[in-house]
Amino acid sequence: MEALASPIRPYAWGSRTVIAGIQGRPVPSDGPEAELWIGAHPGDPSTIDGVSLADRVTAEPERLLGPAVAARFDARLPYLVKILAAAAPLSLQAHPDEAQARARFAAGHPSYVDAHHKPEMLVAVSDFEALCGFRDPLAAADSLAALDVSTLEPVVAALRAGDLRTALRALLEWPQTDRPSLVEAAVAAPGAPDLVRQLAAHYPGDPGVLVALLLNHVTLAPGEAIWMPAGNLHAYLRGTGIEIMAASDNVLRGGLTPKHVDVPELLDVLRFEALVDPVVPAVPVAPGVVTWRAPVAEFALHRVRPVEAGGPVTLDVSGPRVVLCIAGEVVADDGAASVKLPAGYAAFGAAGAGPVIVAGAGEAFVASVPA
């Protein structure tokens, strides 16, 4: 395996303590640190000895990815791993499926930056608060009705009829001039939940504050995950997690953001169905090893704690692999070379190497491509 140097994205919602603290740097950091990107995404790739991992994959796709992965995923490392540290809420967003992404990108649609889908999963490292998937529309109707805001009655009626699309469209297309008064009335309502007040403090006048009441509001305990396939409306609110996704930047936003919101395209890709239970539990697969089941071809993720296993852990993973240490220190060895990894640092291993052996008193996440 080879040690990676990975970039930190300074988005405004990022924490000034989490990633710096994990890596043992001075806290607080000079500015917000939102995401540590680990992979070969061309937007901000990791490097090995100063050389872009994206460039190395382009130069030697079959050696680094393996012939099958290189052929299936257009000679790209198909996943991106992140440490995500949210100190403030992120935008309401969803992602297209593969067919939608390919067609829209080929047509030059301005909301698409590549031809790939972006299913993603987040595993909580701390308590992690998020919105994920539509809740029962009748429960959402009750929450909106409790605000006792008369202008919301058509939205409540649509929800009572089970019509999530009409309810969401009405909120997202609310007249610009009336949005501040709508959100202010909701926040002032005696029955306003903390979530509405919390979001309005960050995004005053944004109808996404009310869209949040249509979604499942979950708090993950460390080790629990949420899975966000194509068409799932979601938003991260606060906390630290390990995120793994297909390597794409296709994001369709619906609110809680100063960025571009494409309501027609968002409505076109969303799946208007209630998600009964958005939480994905950890599944033990061996002593000291757990995984989270995600029906996706691009990635698999395991958490490894060698101390719980009583010694080094061997993972027989396939394809290109990334090992990220999240706490303490581990040694990762794939038979080609071993790398000592302190917390907050990662290593890359080419396909065709041996099983990954993780040793030490730390905790690591191992990303790979499903066999």
XYZ file of C-alpha atoms in Angstrom:
371
model
C 0.000 0.000 0.000
C 1.060 3.594 -0.520
C 0.449 6.560 1.767
C -1.897 9.250 0.479
C -1.897 12.988 1.034
C -5.543 14.046 0.837
C -7.113 17.509 0.440
C -9.515 19.209 2.840
C -12.477 21.101 1.386
C -13.130 24.397 3.249
C -16.902 24.671 2.783
C -18.533 27.220 5.084
C -20.597 24.608 6.967
C -17.495 22.717 8.055
C -16.148 22.311 11.577
C -12.991 24.085 12.753
C -12.231 21.379 15.316
C -13.113 17.904 14.046
C -10.727 17.083 11.193
C -7.882 19.053 12.775
C -8.493 17.205 16.038
C -8.543 13.788 14.363
C -5.260 14.565 12.618
C -3.647 15.962 15.758
C -3.277 19.502 14.410
C -3.906 22.700 16.416
C -7.566 23.385 17.196
C -9.373 25.465 16.060
C -8.181 25.422 12.475
C -7.713 28.705 10.629
C -10.970 28.218 8.741
C -13.809 25.712 8.323
C -12.771 22.182 7.352
C -15.783 20.354 5.962
C -14.577 17.269 4.085
C -11.352 15.316 3.752
C -11.450 13.820 0.240
C -9.719 10.465 -0.228
C -9.596 9.110 -3.753
C -8.995 9.976 -7.385
C -11.867 12.378 -8.046
C -10.548 14.861 -10.636
C -12.016 17.778 -8.690
C -9.512 17.326 -5.848
C -7.590 14.036 -5.935
C -5.337 12.570 -3.289
C -1.651 12.407 -4.144
C 1.128 9.860 -3.690
C 4.567 11.456 -3.329
C 3.194 14.609 -4.937
C 1.634 12.823 -7.929
C -2.135 12.932 -8.419
C -3.837 9.579 -7.848
C -6.222 10.526 -10.671
C -3.266 10.900 -13.043
C -1.798 7.598 -11.925
C -5.112 5.810 -12.487
C -5.396 7.378 -15.957
C -1.877 6.243 -16.815
C -2.221 2.663 -15.509
C -5.915 1.824 -15.125
C -5.662 -1.939 -15.515
C -2.784 -2.312 -13.056
C -4.243 -0.041 -10.379
C -7.944 -0.850 -10.789
C -7.799 -4.350 -12.232
C -9.101 -5.172 -15.742
C -12.710 -5.780 -14.648
C -13.068 -2.554 -12.634
C -11.274 -0.507 -15.294
C -13.634 -1.821 -17.984
C -16.817 -1.463 -15.962
C -16.180 2.039 -14.611
C -14.523 3.778 -17.582
C -10.993 3.493 -16.167
C -11.981 5.493 -13.056
C -11.619 4.702 -9.360
C -15.368 4.251 -8.880
C -15.669 5.527 -5.315
C -14.703 8.500 -3.173
C -14.231 8.335 0.609
C -14.628 11.343 2.887
C -14.377 12.356 6.495
C -17.331 14.727 6.728
C -17.532 17.221 9.617
C -20.732 19.296 9.635
C -20.984 22.180 12.089
C -24.029 23.613 10.270
C -26.770 22.148 8.048
C -26.013 21.248 4.441
C -28.385 21.721 1.524
C -31.434 19.592 0.796
C -30.322 17.502 -2.144
C -30.754 14.383 -4.221
C -28.822 12.584 -6.931
C -29.860 11.119 -10.308
C -29.689 7.490 -11.305
C -27.144 6.309 -13.874
C -29.472 6.554 -16.877
C -30.607 10.070 -15.936
C -27.037 11.252 -15.403
C -25.811 9.892 -18.723
C -28.730 11.311 -20.707
C -28.746 14.756 -19.061
C -24.983 15.173 -19.246
C -24.927 14.129 -22.904
C -27.649 16.699 -23.591
C -25.605 19.443 -21.937
C -27.994 20.003 -19.030
C -26.430 22.726 -16.843
C -27.194 20.938 -13.564
C -25.037 17.924 -14.523
C -21.250 18.020 -14.359
C -20.527 14.395 -15.312
C -22.266 11.307 -16.688
C -22.362 9.287 -13.465
C -24.757 8.612 -10.635
C -23.896 9.308 -6.997
C -25.383 6.822 -4.548
C -23.841 7.413 -1.141
C -23.715 6.098 2.405
C -22.688 7.848 5.610
C -21.515 6.026 8.730
C -21.666 8.066 11.928
C -18.433 8.545 13.880
C -20.113 10.873 16.394
C -23.814 11.348 17.036
C -24.970 12.505 13.607
C -28.185 14.350 12.787
C -29.675 14.148 9.310
C -32.778 14.287 7.164
C -33.143 11.204 4.980
C -36.013 10.195 2.722
C -39.712 11.065 2.843
C -41.626 10.175 5.987
C -45.256 9.006 6.069
C -47.165 11.870 4.367
C -49.883 11.731 7.040
C -47.306 12.319 9.760
C -45.842 15.168 7.713
C -49.332 16.640 7.326
C -49.824 16.583 11.098
C -46.500 18.397 11.632
C -47.364 21.143 9.155
C -50.934 21.472 10.444
C -49.610 21.935 13.984
C -47.951 25.156 12.845
C -51.439 26.617 12.276
C -50.290 28.685 9.275
C -53.333 29.161 7.053
C -51.384 29.520 3.803
C -50.031 25.996 4.285
C -53.492 24.421 4.139
C -53.160 23.329 0.448
C -49.858 21.642 1.281
C -51.425 19.869 4.254
C -54.327 18.755 2.059
C -51.952 17.301 -0.547
C -50.136 15.372 2.150
C -53.383 14.045 3.592
C -54.128 12.750 0.093
C -50.710 11.063 -0.016
C -49.495 13.387 -2.767
C -45.877 14.081 -1.794
C -44.996 15.496 -5.203
C -47.660 18.228 -5.108
C -46.820 19.122 -1.510
C -43.101 19.387 -2.197
C -43.601 21.342 -5.421
C -45.825 23.848 -3.615
C -43.163 24.510 -0.969
C -40.205 24.673 -3.345
C -42.055 26.958 -5.781
C -43.437 29.254 -3.078
C -43.338 32.847 -4.374
C -40.012 34.484 -3.559
C -41.600 37.593 -2.077
C -43.734 35.555 0.340
C -41.062 33.169 1.588
C -39.740 35.265 4.495
C -43.221 35.778 5.964
C -44.053 32.081 5.537
C -40.951 30.919 7.387
C -41.330 33.608 10.048
C -44.911 32.498 10.702
C -43.791 28.885 11.002
C -40.983 29.738 13.408
C -43.293 31.890 15.545
C -45.922 29.156 15.817
C -46.290 27.694 19.337
C -46.161 24.238 17.802
C -42.962 24.842 15.812
C -40.490 21.980 16.428
C -36.846 22.701 17.295
C -35.860 21.514 13.805
C -37.762 24.380 12.136
C -36.193 26.966 14.431
C -32.723 25.457 14.007
C -32.883 25.501 10.210
C -34.466 28.956 10.013
C -31.616 30.363 12.090
C -29.199 29.247 9.356
C -31.438 29.801 6.325
C -34.051 32.497 7.081
C -36.743 32.735 4.451
C -35.822 29.403 2.822
C -38.823 27.106 2.177
C -36.482 24.167 2.752
C -37.103 24.861 6.449
C -40.621 23.487 5.933
C -39.608 20.798 3.450
C -37.616 19.328 6.337
C -40.914 18.360 8.000
C -41.673 16.063 5.047
C -38.523 14.028 5.705
C -37.298 11.518 8.272
C -35.337 13.341 10.976
C -32.820 10.900 12.419
C -29.961 11.006 14.895
C -27.448 8.249 14.246
C -25.388 6.750 17.031
C -21.745 6.041 16.196
C -21.616 2.985 13.948
C -25.090 3.478 12.463
C -25.438 4.536 8.826
C -27.861 6.045 6.355
C -28.040 4.937 2.718
C -28.993 7.439 0.026
C -29.701 5.869 -3.367
C -30.765 7.823 -6.437
C -33.876 9.911 -5.881
C -33.527 10.111 -2.085
C -34.016 13.651 -0.732
C -31.667 14.242 2.183
C -29.594 16.744 4.131
C -26.887 16.443 6.749
C -27.452 18.687 9.763
C -24.569 18.182 12.188
C -21.943 15.670 13.239
C -18.977 13.676 11.990
C -19.145 10.693 9.680
C -17.356 8.602 7.102
C -19.031 9.069 3.745
C -18.497 6.800 0.767
C -20.071 7.404 -2.626
C -19.807 6.743 -6.309
C -17.270 9.228 -7.666
C -19.557 11.874 -9.119
C -20.425 15.522 -8.490
C -24.032 15.421 -9.711
C -26.060 17.183 -7.000
C -29.582 18.575 -7.427
C -30.425 20.993 -4.625
C -33.850 21.854 -3.267
C -33.191 24.375 -0.511
C -31.213 25.263 2.614
C -28.514 26.693 0.396
C -27.380 29.896 -1.296
C -26.365 27.769 -4.312
C -28.369 27.122 -7.453
C -31.665 25.296 -6.926
C -33.100 23.426 -9.924
C -36.638 22.585 -8.811
C -37.923 21.024 -12.078
C -34.942 18.691 -12.374
C -35.028 17.792 -8.686
C -38.706 16.886 -8.932
C -37.925 14.779 -11.995
C -35.322 12.608 -10.247
C -36.960 12.205 -6.836
C -38.694 9.023 -5.761
C -41.936 10.076 -4.071
C -42.304 7.173 -1.696
C -42.060 6.992 2.085
C -38.887 5.507 3.554
C -39.998 3.571 6.602
C -36.603 3.125 8.266
C -33.637 5.111 6.911
C -31.110 3.749 9.435
C -28.737 0.999 8.265
C -27.257 -1.029 11.145
C -23.731 -2.356 11.243
C -23.457 -6.047 10.341
C -20.666 -8.078 12.011
C -18.735 -10.170 9.492
C -15.727 -11.309 11.566
C -14.169 -10.542 14.958
C -13.417 -6.808 14.990
C -14.989 -6.231 11.552
C -18.383 -4.833 10.587
C -19.922 -3.702 7.316
C -23.072 -1.942 6.098
C -25.122 -3.458 3.295
C -25.583 -1.168 0.295
C -26.925 -2.456 -3.045
C -24.349 -0.717 -5.198
C -21.612 -1.858 -7.581
C -19.106 0.918 -6.915
C -18.137 0.389 -3.292
C -18.123 -1.696 -0.144
C -17.093 -0.402 3.283
C -15.772 -2.190 6.368
C -14.769 -0.901 9.798
C -11.840 -2.692 11.412
C -10.849 -2.688 15.099
C -7.906 -5.057 15.539
C -8.033 -4.863 19.356
C -11.550 -6.311 19.314
C -10.265 -9.165 17.169
C -7.387 -9.865 19.516
C -4.765 -9.066 16.874
C -4.282 -8.230 13.185
C -7.366 -8.480 10.978
C -7.226 -9.880 7.442
C -9.763 -8.638 4.895
C -9.981 -10.467 1.570
C -11.278 -7.478 -0.403
C -11.306 -7.132 -4.180
C -10.242 -4.408 -6.577
C -8.528 -1.145 -5.634
C -8.728 -0.433 -1.928
C -8.336 2.495 0.465
C -7.542 2.175 4.172
C -8.389 5.200 6.338
C -7.339 5.374 9.980
C -9.924 7.282 12.014
C -8.577 6.829 15.548
C -5.278 5.791 17.130
C -2.771 4.284 14.708
C -2.832 1.247 12.433
C -0.502 -0.520 10.037
C -2.048 -1.511 6.693
C -0.344 -4.189 4.583
C -1.553 -5.692 1.287
C 1.464 -7.880 0.600
C 3.029 -5.303 -1.701
C 4.009 -2.875 1.061
C 2.938 -1.837 4.544
C 2.083 1.698 5.670
C 1.797 3.097 9.173
C -1.261 5.351 9.356
C -2.006 7.821 12.144
C -5.557 9.060 12.641
C -6.901 11.085 9.750
C -4.602 9.606 7.109
C -5.130 6.993 4.428
C -3.357 4.638 2.025
C -4.187 3.260 -1.400
C -3.618 -0.274 -2.643
C -3.774 -1.490 -6.218
C -6.011 -4.308 -7.376
C -4.258 -7.634 -7.622
C -2.386 -7.263 -4.342
C -3.075 -9.651 -1.514
C -5.647 -9.379 1.255
C -5.486 -6.250 3.394
C -4.065 -6.858 6.857
C -4.821 -4.182 9.442
C -2.896 -4.245 12.732
C -2.480 -1.935 15.698
C -4.538 -0.359 18.457
C -6.464 2.037 16.213
C -9.653 1.987 14.168
C -9.785 1.975 10.373
C -12.281 1.984 7.526
C -11.499 -0.075 4.433
C -13.129 0.825 1.110
C -13.105 -1.560 -1.817
C -15.113 -2.610 -4.877
C -17.570 -5.494 -4.377
C -16.479 -8.712 -6.029
